[in-house]
C-alpha positions as MATLAB code, in Angstrom:
seq = 'MSAIESLSWQVPYPPSLDFGQQLTREQLFNSMQSTMARHHGGPVWLFAYGSLIWRPECHSVERQRARVHGYHRGLYLWSHEHRGTPECPGLVFGLDRGGSCSGFAYRLEESNLDESLMALWQREMPYPAYRPHWLTCRLNDGSKVQALGFVLERHLPCYAGDLPDGLLSQILASAKGRYGSTRDYVEQTLNALRSHQMPDRNLEARFRRCHNLREV';
ca = [
      75.296   31.352   82.474;
      77.256   28.222   81.447;
      78.818   27.765   78.011;
      76.123   25.261   77.082;
      73.292   27.521   78.216;
      74.700   30.555   76.410;
      74.919   28.624   73.130;
      71.528   26.953   73.282;
      69.207   29.370   75.056;
      67.526   30.474   71.839;
      66.152   26.960   71.159;
      63.463   25.702   73.573;
      64.239   22.321   75.083;
      62.423   20.099   75.526;
      60.465   21.124   72.423;
      56.696   20.920   72.210;
      56.300   17.826   70.070;
      53.197   16.489   68.364;
      53.985   13.480   66.204;
      50.300   12.832   65.602;
      48.791    9.368   65.396;
      50.864    6.373   64.444;
      50.177    5.141   60.948;
      47.956    2.080   60.724;
      49.100   -1.016   58.863;
      46.736   -0.031   56.042;
      48.269    3.457   55.835;
      51.759    1.956   55.836;
      50.756   -0.425   53.050;
      49.241    2.407   51.002;
      52.402    4.512   51.433;
      54.528    1.552   50.372;
      52.349    0.857   47.330;
      52.367    4.528   46.305;
      56.152    4.616   46.568;
      56.628    1.407   44.598;
      54.327    2.744   41.868;
      56.968    5.420   41.215;
      59.736    2.845   40.817;
      61.091    2.645   37.278;
      61.345   -1.133   37.263;
      64.223   -3.550   37.699;
      65.936   -4.462   40.983;
      64.868   -2.582   44.101;
      67.739   -0.872   45.907;
      67.709    0.708   49.360;
      70.063    3.512   50.404;
      71.264    3.187   54.006;
      72.849    6.211   55.697;
      72.272    5.673   59.432;
      71.354    2.692   61.588;
      70.423    0.643   58.531;
      74.173    0.428   57.870;
      74.872   -1.445   61.110;
      71.405   -2.918   61.726;
      69.840   -3.646   58.334;
      66.153   -4.509   58.233;
      65.814   -6.283   54.894;
      67.340   -9.319   53.273;
      69.645   -8.241   50.473;
      71.504  -10.098   47.740;
      74.092   -7.385   47.137;
      75.629   -4.515   49.075;
      77.858   -1.750   47.726;
      79.264    1.461   49.103;
      77.330    4.301   47.531;
      76.771    8.057   47.488;
      73.808   10.298   46.780;
      74.062   13.963   45.793;
      71.599   16.667   46.773;
      71.103   15.360   50.321;
      73.246   15.101   53.427;
      73.027   13.172   56.698;
      72.174   15.092   59.852;
      70.775   14.676   63.369;
      67.664   16.576   62.398;
      64.756   14.426   63.585;
      63.417   14.460   67.150;
      62.999   11.046   68.769;
      60.557   10.806   71.668;
      60.565    7.019   71.936;
      63.487    5.166   70.337;
      66.372    7.465   71.376;
      64.682    9.766   73.854;
      61.484   10.439   75.774;
      58.831   13.197   75.585;
      60.498   14.796   78.634;
      64.017   14.459   77.211;
      63.782   13.978   73.434;
      66.713   12.562   71.551;
      67.691   12.812   67.902;
      68.067   10.448   64.971;
      69.495   10.868   61.499;
      67.640   11.926   58.406;
      68.472   13.009   54.889;
      68.096   16.755   54.407;
      68.543   18.765   51.240;
      71.970   19.971   50.130;
      75.416   18.417   49.862;
      76.013   14.699   49.474;
      75.930   11.589   51.611;
      77.887    8.340   51.640;
      76.390    5.056   52.762;
      75.465    1.626   51.485;
      73.100    0.526   48.753;
      71.369   -2.802   49.305;
      69.814   -4.718   46.412;
      66.780   -6.319   47.983;
      65.840   -9.941   47.521;
      62.958  -10.300   45.069;
      61.446  -13.456   46.561;
      60.223  -11.756   49.740;
      60.251   -8.117   48.620;
      56.819   -7.149   49.968;
      57.594   -8.620   53.384;
      60.953   -6.843   53.534;
      59.465   -3.506   52.477;
      56.666   -3.720   55.040;
      59.221   -4.419   57.796;
      61.174   -1.414   56.580;
      58.075    0.826   56.564;
      57.157   -0.293   60.085;
      60.651    0.613   61.268;
      61.111    3.927   59.453;
      57.534    5.201   59.129;
      55.584    4.581   62.348;
      54.888    8.307   62.130;
      54.959   10.239   58.827;
      58.254   11.963   59.676;
      59.965   10.901   56.457;
      59.042   11.043   52.794;
      59.938    7.832   50.920;
      61.810    8.986   47.844;
      63.701    7.438   44.932;
      67.261    8.746   44.953;
      69.867    8.676   42.219;
      72.595    6.665   43.855;
      76.127    6.156   42.511;
      77.537    2.780   43.465;
      81.141    1.998   44.280;
      81.575    0.328   40.878;
      80.645    3.607   39.136;
      77.146    2.616   38.034;
      74.002    4.502   38.998;
      70.802    3.025   40.383;
      67.479    4.302   41.632;
      67.539    3.655   45.390;
      64.831    4.059   48.005;
      65.695    6.591   50.700;
      63.807    8.252   53.530;
      63.992   12.049   53.274;
      63.035   14.448   56.064;
      59.755   16.352   55.978;
      60.857   19.843   57.024;
      57.368   21.207   57.669;
      56.528   18.757   60.467;
      57.050   19.490   64.209;
      59.353   16.469   64.534;
      61.916   18.200   62.286;
      64.577   19.593   64.623;
      66.869   21.148   62.039;
      70.474   22.074   62.667;
      70.620   22.639   66.436;
      73.348   24.661   68.200;
      76.338   22.680   69.426;
      75.505   23.526   73.041;
      72.045   22.012   72.862;
      73.261   19.032   70.858;
      75.889   18.439   73.539;
      73.167   18.426   76.191;
      71.056   15.950   74.205;
      74.007   13.624   73.594;
      74.723   13.608   77.320;
      71.194   12.922   78.539;
      68.708   11.621   75.933;
      67.924    7.912   76.146;
      64.971    5.896   74.853;
      63.719    2.386   74.241;
      66.645    1.382   72.020;
      69.360    3.238   73.877;
      70.860    6.707   73.956;
      71.274    9.233   71.187;
      74.991    9.226   71.926;
      75.310    5.452   71.418;
      73.301    5.701   68.200;
      75.630    8.391   66.835;
      78.756    6.528   67.919;
      77.590    3.289   66.302;
      76.930    5.097   63.037;
      80.273    6.904   63.094;
      82.083    3.658   63.893;
      80.308    1.821   61.074;
      81.166    4.531   58.543;
      84.762    4.651   59.726;
      85.163    0.862   59.619;
      84.082    0.853   55.981;
      86.539    3.631   55.022;
      83.883    6.296   54.414;
      83.998    8.501   57.531;
      81.652   11.467   57.803;
      84.247   14.184   58.519;
      81.698   16.902   59.322;
      79.806   14.720   61.747;
      83.027   13.509   63.362;
      84.154   17.109   63.928;
      80.808   18.110   65.385;
      80.742   15.133   67.712;
      84.185   16.128   69.039;
      83.095   19.754   69.538;
      80.058   18.655   71.529;
      82.175   16.335   73.659;
      84.584   19.195   74.387;
      81.689   21.444   75.404;
      80.663   18.924   78.036;
      84.158   19.172   79.473;
      83.906   22.972   79.905;
];
């Protein structure tokens, strides 16, 4: 048995995935309206921790480095379309409970807020894999704002959790979907974080370990 197989044999791959039906535009609108009803008023901020850092969806009038506590970034969500296929699922980032996470906070433009939010919901919520949530976000200037973030729903089949390094190494080497590979997606996020002087040390270390496993 290879090193990769011995580390990952306990986790079935590919997993049996059932994302359910895609949300309709009406369901997306209702989710957006329900989320905005919980907003405390004032400017609407968005917390970006993954691809939204290097490929933002919404028009913003301000951007600051930011951190949230109580959640961390992880490759915990299966992707059967964007970064993988049903036969070879990939992974994308999500916010999971515990720790803290650095990223960017975007203050969204008020003049086209509904349009921007709907575009965001269509991108992040085609399936109900995330829970839109208002996060306490500390900005680089020391102030705190209420920022919209997309938190993982642990009880759903699309939640992958913290996979063994061996299996993650296999996925990084092979999973590729409509928008490219899981590996490219991770590298782009790591590069973006590093270029803005807020590297994710844990993720960097794990990425190196998985690369080294592929060399075994």
